[in-house]
mmCIF file of C-alpha atoms in Angstrom:
data_model
loop_
_atom_site.group_PDB
_atom_site.id
_atom_site.type_symbol
_atom_site.label_atom_id
_atom_site.label_comp_id
_atom_site.label_asym_id
_atom_site.label_seq_id
_atom_site.Cartn_x
_atom_site.Cartn_y
_atom_site.Cartn_z
ATOM 1 C CA MET Q 1 -3.035 -0.043 12.399
ATOM 2 C CA SER Q 2 0.627 -0.032 11.387
ATOM 3 C CA PHE Q 3 1.835 1.333 8.052
ATOM 4 C CA ASP Q 4 5.221 0.993 6.387
ATOM 5 C CA PRO Q 5 6.553 4.578 6.195
ATOM 6 C CA ARG Q 6 8.504 3.725 3.025
ATOM 7 C CA ILE Q 7 5.281 3.260 1.070
ATOM 8 C CA THR Q 8 2.837 5.359 3.083
ATOM 9 C CA PRO Q 9 2.584 9.083 2.271
ATOM 10 C CA ALA Q 10 2.099 10.206 5.848
ATOM 11 C CA ARG Q 11 3.996 12.628 8.072
ATOM 12 C CA ALA Q 12 2.981 14.248 11.347
ATOM 13 C CA ASP Q 13 1.997 17.410 9.485
ATOM 14 C CA LEU Q 14 0.701 16.024 6.190
ATOM 15 C CA ALA Q 15 -0.747 12.842 4.701
ATOM 16 C CA GLY Q 16 -2.534 11.714 1.578
ATOM 17 C CA GLU Q 17 -6.295 12.285 1.637
ATOM 18 C CA HIS Q 18 -6.908 8.561 1.138
ATOM 19 C CA LEU Q 19 -5.330 7.993 4.559
ATOM 20 C CA ARG Q 20 -7.813 10.202 6.420
ATOM 21 C CA GLY Q 21 -9.178 8.253 9.359
ATOM 22 C CA LYS Q 22 -6.306 5.771 9.139
ATOM 23 C CA VAL Q 23 -3.363 7.910 10.233
ATOM 24 C CA GLU Q 24 -2.981 11.058 12.309
ATOM 25 C CA ALA Q 25 -1.797 14.206 10.554
ATOM 26 C CA GLN Q 26 -2.343 17.942 10.882
ATOM 27 C CA ARG Q 27 -3.726 18.119 7.355
ATOM 28 C CA PHE Q 28 -4.532 15.944 4.372
ATOM 29 C CA ALA Q 29 -4.071 16.549 0.646
ATOM 30 C CA GLU Q 30 -5.383 14.875 -2.495
ATOM 31 C CA GLY Q 31 -2.078 15.233 -4.301
ATOM 32 C CA THR Q 32 -1.452 15.946 -7.971
ATOM 33 C CA VAL Q 33 -0.025 13.519 -10.511
ATOM 34 C CA GLN Q 34 3.239 14.680 -12.044
ATOM 35 C CA GLU Q 35 5.615 13.136 -14.578
ATOM 36 C CA VAL Q 36 9.376 12.721 -14.161
ATOM 37 C CA ILE Q 37 11.061 14.666 -16.970
ATOM 38 C CA ALA Q 38 14.724 13.921 -16.218
ATOM 39 C CA GLY Q 39 16.499 10.656 -17.033
ATOM 40 C CA ILE Q 40 17.263 9.624 -13.451
ATOM 41 C CA VAL Q 41 15.938 11.523 -10.454
ATOM 42 C CA PRO Q 42 17.047 10.901 -6.856
ATOM 43 C CA ILE Q 43 14.376 10.158 -4.259
ATOM 44 C CA ARG Q 44 15.717 11.198 -0.869
ATOM 45 C CA LYS Q 45 14.711 10.498 2.715
ATOM 46 C CA LEU Q 46 14.752 14.202 3.597
ATOM 47 C CA PRO Q 47 14.514 17.417 1.544
ATOM 48 C CA ALA Q 48 18.244 17.971 1.256
ATOM 49 C CA HIS Q 49 20.836 17.177 -1.406
ATOM 50 C CA ASP Q 50 23.010 15.371 1.136
ATOM 51 C CA ALA Q 51 20.139 13.314 2.550
ATOM 52 C CA PRO Q 52 20.228 9.517 2.078
ATOM 53 C CA LEU Q 53 19.183 8.229 -1.346
ATOM 54 C CA VAL Q 54 16.298 5.798 -0.846
ATOM 55 C CA THR Q 55 15.523 5.037 -4.494
ATOM 56 C CA GLU Q 56 15.407 6.652 -7.927
ATOM 57 C CA ALA Q 57 12.637 7.701 -10.287
ATOM 58 C CA LEU Q 58 13.121 7.169 -14.012
ATOM 59 C CA TYR Q 59 12.059 9.325 -16.927
ATOM 60 C CA GLY Q 60 8.334 9.059 -17.623
ATOM 61 C CA GLU Q 61 7.361 7.710 -14.206
ATOM 62 C CA ARG Q 62 4.282 9.136 -12.523
ATOM 63 C CA VAL Q 63 4.506 10.579 -9.015
ATOM 64 C CA THR Q 64 1.661 11.801 -6.821
ATOM 65 C CA ILE Q 65 2.932 15.009 -5.240
ATOM 66 C CA TYR Q 66 1.441 16.141 -1.936
ATOM 67 C CA GLU Q 67 3.644 19.141 -1.214
ATOM 68 C CA THR Q 68 6.260 21.364 -2.859
ATOM 69 C CA ASP Q 69 8.271 23.591 -0.537
ATOM 70 C CA GLU Q 70 9.950 26.949 -1.071
ATOM 71 C CA GLU Q 71 13.336 25.278 -1.436
ATOM 72 C CA GLY Q 72 12.203 23.378 -4.534
ATOM 73 C CA TRP Q 73 11.636 19.962 -2.965
ATOM 74 C CA ALA Q 74 8.547 17.934 -3.828
ATOM 75 C CA TRP Q 75 7.264 15.241 -1.465
ATOM 76 C CA GLY Q 76 5.313 12.417 -3.017
ATOM 77 C CA GLN Q 77 4.787 8.771 -3.864
ATOM 78 C CA LEU Q 78 5.898 6.845 -6.950
ATOM 79 C CA LYS Q 79 3.046 5.159 -8.788
ATOM 80 C CA SER Q 80 5.206 2.239 -9.917
ATOM 81 C CA ASP Q 81 6.161 0.783 -6.531
ATOM 82 C CA GLY Q 82 4.600 3.137 -4.004
ATOM 83 C CA TYR Q 83 7.860 4.468 -2.605
ATOM 84 C CA VAL Q 84 7.648 7.792 -0.769
ATOM 85 C CA GLY Q 85 10.296 10.485 -0.591
ATOM 86 C CA TYR Q 86 11.583 13.874 -1.644
ATOM 87 C CA LEU Q 87 12.694 14.771 -5.165
ATOM 88 C CA PRO Q 88 13.593 18.011 -6.955
ATOM 89 C CA ALA Q 89 10.416 19.759 -8.088
ATOM 90 C CA ALA Q 90 12.273 20.976 -11.198
ATOM 91 C CA SER Q 91 12.362 17.369 -12.415
ATOM 92 C CA LEU Q 92 8.561 17.204 -12.629
ATOM 93 C CA LEU Q 93 5.853 18.464 -14.968
ATOM 94 C CA THR Q 94 2.175 17.848 -15.585
ATOM 95 C CA PRO Q 95 1.924 14.776 -17.853
ATOM 96 C CA LYS Q 96 1.521 15.613 -21.548
ATOM 97 C CA GLY Q 97 0.346 12.178 -22.633
ATOM 98 C CA GLN Q 98 0.419 8.488 -21.853
ATOM 99 C CA PRO Q 99 3.676 6.619 -22.491
ATOM 100 C CA THR Q 100 3.687 4.345 -25.526
ATOM 101 C CA HIS Q 101 7.227 2.943 -25.406
ATOM 102 C CA LYS Q 102 9.996 2.195 -22.945
ATOM 103 C CA VAL Q 103 13.765 2.056 -23.167
ATOM 104 C CA GLY Q 104 14.934 -1.492 -23.865
ATOM 105 C CA ALA Q 105 18.664 -0.704 -23.950
ATOM 106 C CA LEU Q 106 20.690 -0.348 -20.762
ATOM 107 C CA ARG Q 107 20.959 3.363 -21.570
ATOM 108 C CA THR Q 108 20.196 5.643 -24.463
ATOM 109 C CA PHE Q 109 20.331 9.328 -25.324
ATOM 110 C CA MET Q 110 17.630 11.835 -26.126
ATOM 111 C CA PHE Q 111 18.680 14.374 -28.743
ATOM 112 C CA PRO Q 112 17.151 17.769 -29.611
ATOM 113 C CA GLY Q 113 16.955 16.830 -33.286
ATOM 114 C CA PRO Q 114 17.335 13.929 -35.743
ATOM 115 C CA SER Q 115 21.134 13.625 -35.533
ATOM 116 C CA VAL Q 116 23.476 11.726 -33.225
ATOM 117 C CA LYS Q 117 25.977 14.552 -33.758
ATOM 118 C CA LEU Q 118 23.860 16.939 -31.696
ATOM 119 C CA PRO Q 119 24.604 17.361 -27.977
ATOM 120 C CA PRO Q 120 22.227 15.037 -26.066
ATOM 121 C CA MET Q 121 19.435 16.600 -24.030
ATOM 122 C CA ASP Q 122 19.477 13.755 -21.537
ATOM 123 C CA ALA Q 123 20.332 10.097 -21.024
ATOM 124 C CA LEU Q 124 17.506 7.633 -20.424
ATOM 125 C CA PRO Q 125 17.979 4.351 -18.516
ATOM 126 C CA LEU Q 126 16.474 0.914 -19.088
ATOM 127 C CA GLY Q 127 12.788 1.046 -18.224
ATOM 128 C CA ALA Q 128 12.325 4.773 -18.789
ATOM 129 C CA ARG Q 129 8.969 5.508 -20.414
ATOM 130 C CA VAL Q 130 8.322 7.832 -23.323
ATOM 131 C CA ALA Q 131 5.281 8.977 -25.271
ATOM 132 C CA VAL Q 132 6.152 8.681 -28.964
ATOM 133 C CA ALA Q 133 4.377 11.144 -31.235
ATOM 134 C CA ARG Q 134 5.842 9.982 -34.545
ATOM 135 C CA GLN Q 135 8.731 8.161 -36.219
ATOM 136 C CA GLU Q 136 11.338 10.111 -38.163
ATOM 137 C CA GLU Q 137 13.892 7.961 -39.991
ATOM 138 C CA SER Q 138 15.955 6.202 -37.297
ATOM 139 C CA PHE Q 139 14.455 8.225 -34.447
ATOM 140 C CA ALA Q 140 11.292 8.184 -32.393
ATOM 141 C CA VAL Q 141 10.091 11.708 -31.662
ATOM 142 C CA THR Q 142 8.497 12.139 -28.261
ATOM 143 C CA LEU Q 143 5.586 14.394 -27.353
ATOM 144 C CA ALA Q 144 8.110 16.513 -25.479
ATOM 145 C CA GLY Q 145 10.103 17.004 -28.695
ATOM 146 C CA GLY Q 146 13.036 14.725 -27.939
ATOM 147 C CA TYR Q 147 14.599 12.385 -30.496
ATOM 148 C CA VAL Q 148 15.421 8.889 -29.223
ATOM 149 C CA PRO Q 149 17.056 6.158 -31.353
ATOM 150 C CA ARG Q 150 14.270 3.802 -32.421
ATOM 151 C CA ARG Q 151 16.510 0.770 -31.914
ATOM 152 C CA HIS Q 152 16.672 1.541 -28.199
ATOM 153 C CA LEU Q 153 12.900 1.606 -27.657
ATOM 154 C CA VAL Q 154 10.319 -1.159 -27.415
ATOM 155 C CA PRO Q 155 6.521 -0.919 -27.184
ATOM 156 C CA LEU Q 156 5.281 -0.474 -23.629
ATOM 157 C CA ALA Q 157 3.611 -3.894 -23.732
ATOM 158 C CA ALA Q 158 6.772 -5.710 -24.913
ATOM 159 C CA ASN Q 159 8.443 -7.621 -22.096
ATOM 160 C CA GLU Q 160 11.668 -9.520 -21.581
ATOM 161 C CA ILE Q 161 11.280 -13.258 -20.979
ATOM 162 C CA ASP Q 162 14.298 -13.963 -18.756
ATOM 163 C CA PHE Q 163 14.848 -11.571 -15.866
ATOM 164 C CA VAL Q 164 18.137 -13.273 -14.995
ATOM 165 C CA ALA Q 165 19.484 -12.348 -18.412
ATOM 166 C CA VAL Q 166 18.381 -8.761 -17.791
ATOM 167 C CA ALA Q 167 20.275 -8.721 -14.483
ATOM 168 C CA GLU Q 168 23.356 -10.158 -16.178
ATOM 169 C CA ARG Q 169 23.419 -7.184 -18.545
ATOM 170 C CA PHE Q 170 24.281 -5.014 -15.523
ATOM 171 C CA ILE Q 171 27.479 -6.925 -14.682
ATOM 172 C CA GLY Q 172 30.181 -4.399 -13.820
ATOM 173 C CA THR Q 173 27.706 -1.630 -12.928
ATOM 174 C CA PRO Q 174 28.935 0.246 -9.831
ATOM 175 C CA TYR Q 175 27.169 -0.435 -6.568
ATOM 176 C CA LEU Q 176 25.020 2.499 -5.415
ATOM 177 C CA TRP Q 177 22.715 2.369 -2.423
ATOM 178 C CA GLY Q 178 19.271 3.336 -3.731
ATOM 179 C CA GLY Q 179 20.366 3.152 -7.381
ATOM 180 C CA LYS Q 180 18.236 1.734 -10.197
ATOM 181 C CA SER Q 181 20.279 2.236 -13.371
ATOM 182 C CA VAL Q 182 23.491 1.272 -15.151
ATOM 183 C CA LEU Q 183 25.097 4.363 -13.591
ATOM 184 C CA GLY Q 184 24.711 2.753 -10.175
ATOM 185 C CA ILE Q 185 22.441 0.118 -8.661
ATOM 186 C CA ASP Q 186 21.879 -1.757 -5.415
ATOM 187 C CA CYS Q 187 20.871 -5.368 -4.808
ATOM 188 C CA SER Q 188 17.118 -4.886 -4.593
ATOM 189 C CA GLY Q 189 17.190 -2.281 -7.352
ATOM 190 C CA LEU Q 190 18.793 -4.828 -9.663
ATOM 191 C CA THR Q 191 16.138 -7.391 -8.797
ATOM 192 C CA GLN Q 192 13.325 -4.893 -9.251
ATOM 193 C CA VAL Q 193 14.580 -3.534 -12.579
ATOM 194 C CA ALA Q 194 15.155 -7.049 -13.947
ATOM 195 C CA ILE Q 195 11.794 -8.437 -12.869
ATOM 196 C CA THR Q 196 9.767 -5.405 -13.956
ATOM 197 C CA ALA Q 197 11.447 -5.584 -17.379
ATOM 198 C CA CYS Q 198 9.533 -8.852 -17.737
ATOM 199 C CA GLY Q 199 6.238 -7.116 -17.018
ATOM 200 C CA LEU Q 200 5.954 -8.390 -13.459
ATOM 201 C CA ALA Q 201 5.361 -6.349 -10.323
ATOM 202 C CA CYS Q 202 8.220 -6.180 -7.847
ATOM 203 C CA PRO Q 203 8.538 -4.186 -4.604
ATOM 204 C CA ARG Q 204 11.558 -1.933 -4.108
ATOM 205 C CA ASP Q 205 13.394 -3.251 -1.029
ATOM 206 C CA SER Q 206 14.736 -6.743 -0.350
ATOM 207 C CA ASP Q 207 12.552 -7.367 2.726
ATOM 208 C CA MET Q 208 9.479 -6.401 0.701
ATOM 209 C CA GLN Q 209 10.585 -8.697 -2.104
ATOM 210 C CA GLU Q 210 11.164 -11.590 0.278
ATOM 211 C CA ALA Q 211 7.652 -11.161 1.688
ATOM 212 C CA ALA Q 212 5.870 -10.731 -1.647
ATOM 213 C CA ILE Q 213 7.597 -12.739 -4.365
ATOM 214 C CA GLY Q 214 7.036 -16.380 -5.219
ATOM 215 C CA ALA Q 215 7.087 -19.434 -3.007
ATOM 216 C CA PRO Q 216 9.729 -20.966 -0.723
ATOM 217 C CA ALA Q 217 12.397 -23.083 -2.425
ATOM 218 C CA ASN Q 218 15.034 -25.462 -1.141
ATOM 219 C CA LEU Q 219 18.633 -24.250 -1.127
ATOM 220 C CA ALA Q 220 19.775 -27.725 -2.164
ATOM 221 C CA GLU Q 221 17.552 -27.515 -5.242
ATOM 222 C CA ILE Q 222 18.010 -23.928 -6.366
ATOM 223 C CA ARG Q 223 17.755 -23.180 -10.044
ATOM 224 C CA ARG Q 224 18.025 -20.235 -12.419
ATOM 225 C CA GLY Q 225 15.710 -17.428 -11.352
ATOM 226 C CA ASP Q 226 15.504 -18.282 -7.663
ATOM 227 C CA LEU Q 227 16.075 -15.389 -5.272
ATOM 228 C CA LEU Q 228 18.372 -15.784 -2.261
ATOM 229 C CA PHE Q 229 17.716 -13.496 0.696
ATOM 230 C CA TRP Q 230 19.701 -12.305 3.663
ATOM 231 C CA LYS Q 231 18.715 -9.503 6.034
ATOM 232 C CA GLY Q 232 19.109 -6.433 3.842
ATOM 233 C CA HIS Q 233 20.357 -8.278 0.776
ATOM 234 C CA VAL Q 234 19.099 -10.252 -2.217
ATOM 235 C CA ALA Q 235 20.861 -12.180 -4.986
ATOM 236 C CA ILE Q 236 19.611 -13.861 -8.149
ATOM 237 C CA ALA Q 237 20.551 -17.456 -8.947
ATOM 238 C CA ARG Q 238 21.985 -17.952 -12.439
ATOM 239 C CA SER Q 239 22.163 -21.714 -11.921
ATOM 240 C CA ALA Q 240 22.551 -24.187 -9.079
ATOM 241 C CA THR Q 241 26.112 -23.014 -8.548
ATOM 242 C CA SER Q 242 26.324 -19.292 -9.362
ATOM 243 C CA LEU Q 243 24.458 -16.096 -8.668
ATOM 244 C CA VAL Q 244 24.489 -12.472 -9.750
ATOM 245 C CA HIS Q 245 24.026 -9.574 -7.367
ATOM 246 C CA ALA Q 246 24.873 -5.941 -6.758
ATOM 247 C CA ASN Q 247 26.929 -5.840 -3.598
ATOM 248 C CA ALA Q 248 29.211 -3.600 -1.576
ATOM 249 C CA PHE Q 249 31.933 -6.267 -1.317
ATOM 250 C CA HIS Q 250 32.680 -6.129 -5.042
ATOM 251 C CA MET Q 251 31.247 -2.562 -5.223
ATOM 252 C CA ALA Q 252 29.581 -3.686 -8.429
ATOM 253 C CA VAL Q 253 27.139 -6.107 -9.965
ATOM 254 C CA ALA Q 254 29.104 -9.345 -10.009
ATOM 255 C CA ILE Q 255 28.812 -13.075 -10.594
ATOM 256 C CA GLU Q 256 29.811 -15.209 -7.631
ATOM 257 C CA PRO Q 257 29.638 -18.919 -6.765
ATOM 258 C CA VAL Q 258 26.599 -19.600 -4.556
ATOM 259 C CA ALA Q 259 28.563 -21.461 -1.876
ATOM 260 C CA GLU Q 260 31.258 -18.777 -1.818
ATOM 261 C CA ALA Q 261 28.739 -15.960 -1.459
ATOM 262 C CA ILE Q 262 26.853 -17.725 1.343
ATOM 263 C CA ALA Q 263 30.091 -18.437 3.219
ATOM 264 C CA ARG Q 264 31.444 -14.900 2.759
ATOM 265 C CA ILE Q 265 28.233 -13.218 3.872
ATOM 266 C CA SER Q 266 27.891 -15.632 6.788
ATOM 267 C CA ALA Q 267 31.424 -14.776 7.899
ATOM 268 C CA GLY Q 268 30.286 -11.165 7.993
ATOM 269 C CA GLY Q 269 27.543 -12.080 10.449
ATOM 270 C CA SER Q 270 24.519 -12.536 8.193
ATOM 271 C CA GLU Q 271 22.871 -15.885 7.508
ATOM 272 C CA LEU Q 272 20.701 -16.802 4.534
ATOM 273 C CA THR Q 273 17.081 -16.224 5.556
ATOM 274 C CA SER Q 274 15.234 -17.796 2.626
ATOM 275 C CA VAL Q 275 15.206 -18.861 -0.988
ATOM 276 C CA ARG Q 276 12.161 -17.804 -3.024
ATOM 277 C CA ARG Q 277 11.075 -19.021 -6.441
ATOM 278 C CA PRO Q 278 9.142 -16.438 -8.496
ATOM 279 C CA LYS Q 279 5.992 -17.883 -10.008
#
């Protein structure tokens, strides 16, 4: 049986207990659920600060941790999309409560008290989850004691209705391989963040998205919300004639004519592989 290593917590020396009998490993562990307590946390391919960034974890996300080493690296799997990798153990704690709200702004700040004049404790990106204990004037006070502007939060169950509009809010954001926030984002990260903001499940990488999302659509009949795929790349149609995508050509999230993007990427040696229409 073959498993995708990106979403399978299995190494030669260690694997999740639920994989016993399915994969070979020297030992198996149940894992412990931890909560991300920093705004944006890098998930790396290897336990090193200069290792490739594979994705990012956002404040409030749950991670099942299978190992923490002496160098301060935790190895685990994100609950949200199943991605596996290494992250700083200092960015994790045992969950204090269930999240009640999420950040609806592209980015907000968490303050140590009820004043915007105080130095921020952290910055929280769109989609970050917080457990609100009480409301205090214009702030929501979290269980962890942080003060977040109420205007920047929405109830956990509140969802956007147009994921294309969400993606368009990121226009100008720098391109960052593995990124998932307004500080830096890649093509599949943009698609995932936009779609999940609408309450829908979305895998992390473009090949996963191409395999899992929607139904085939005709390039000649594309419409707003269709996803265009190339090997290693995805773009979101804004209309029949334009798309929005995070890309290394512009080094940013940019709007581009559909025909121009297809021609430019084709000239670089990559042909359009499919068009998918989310259901």
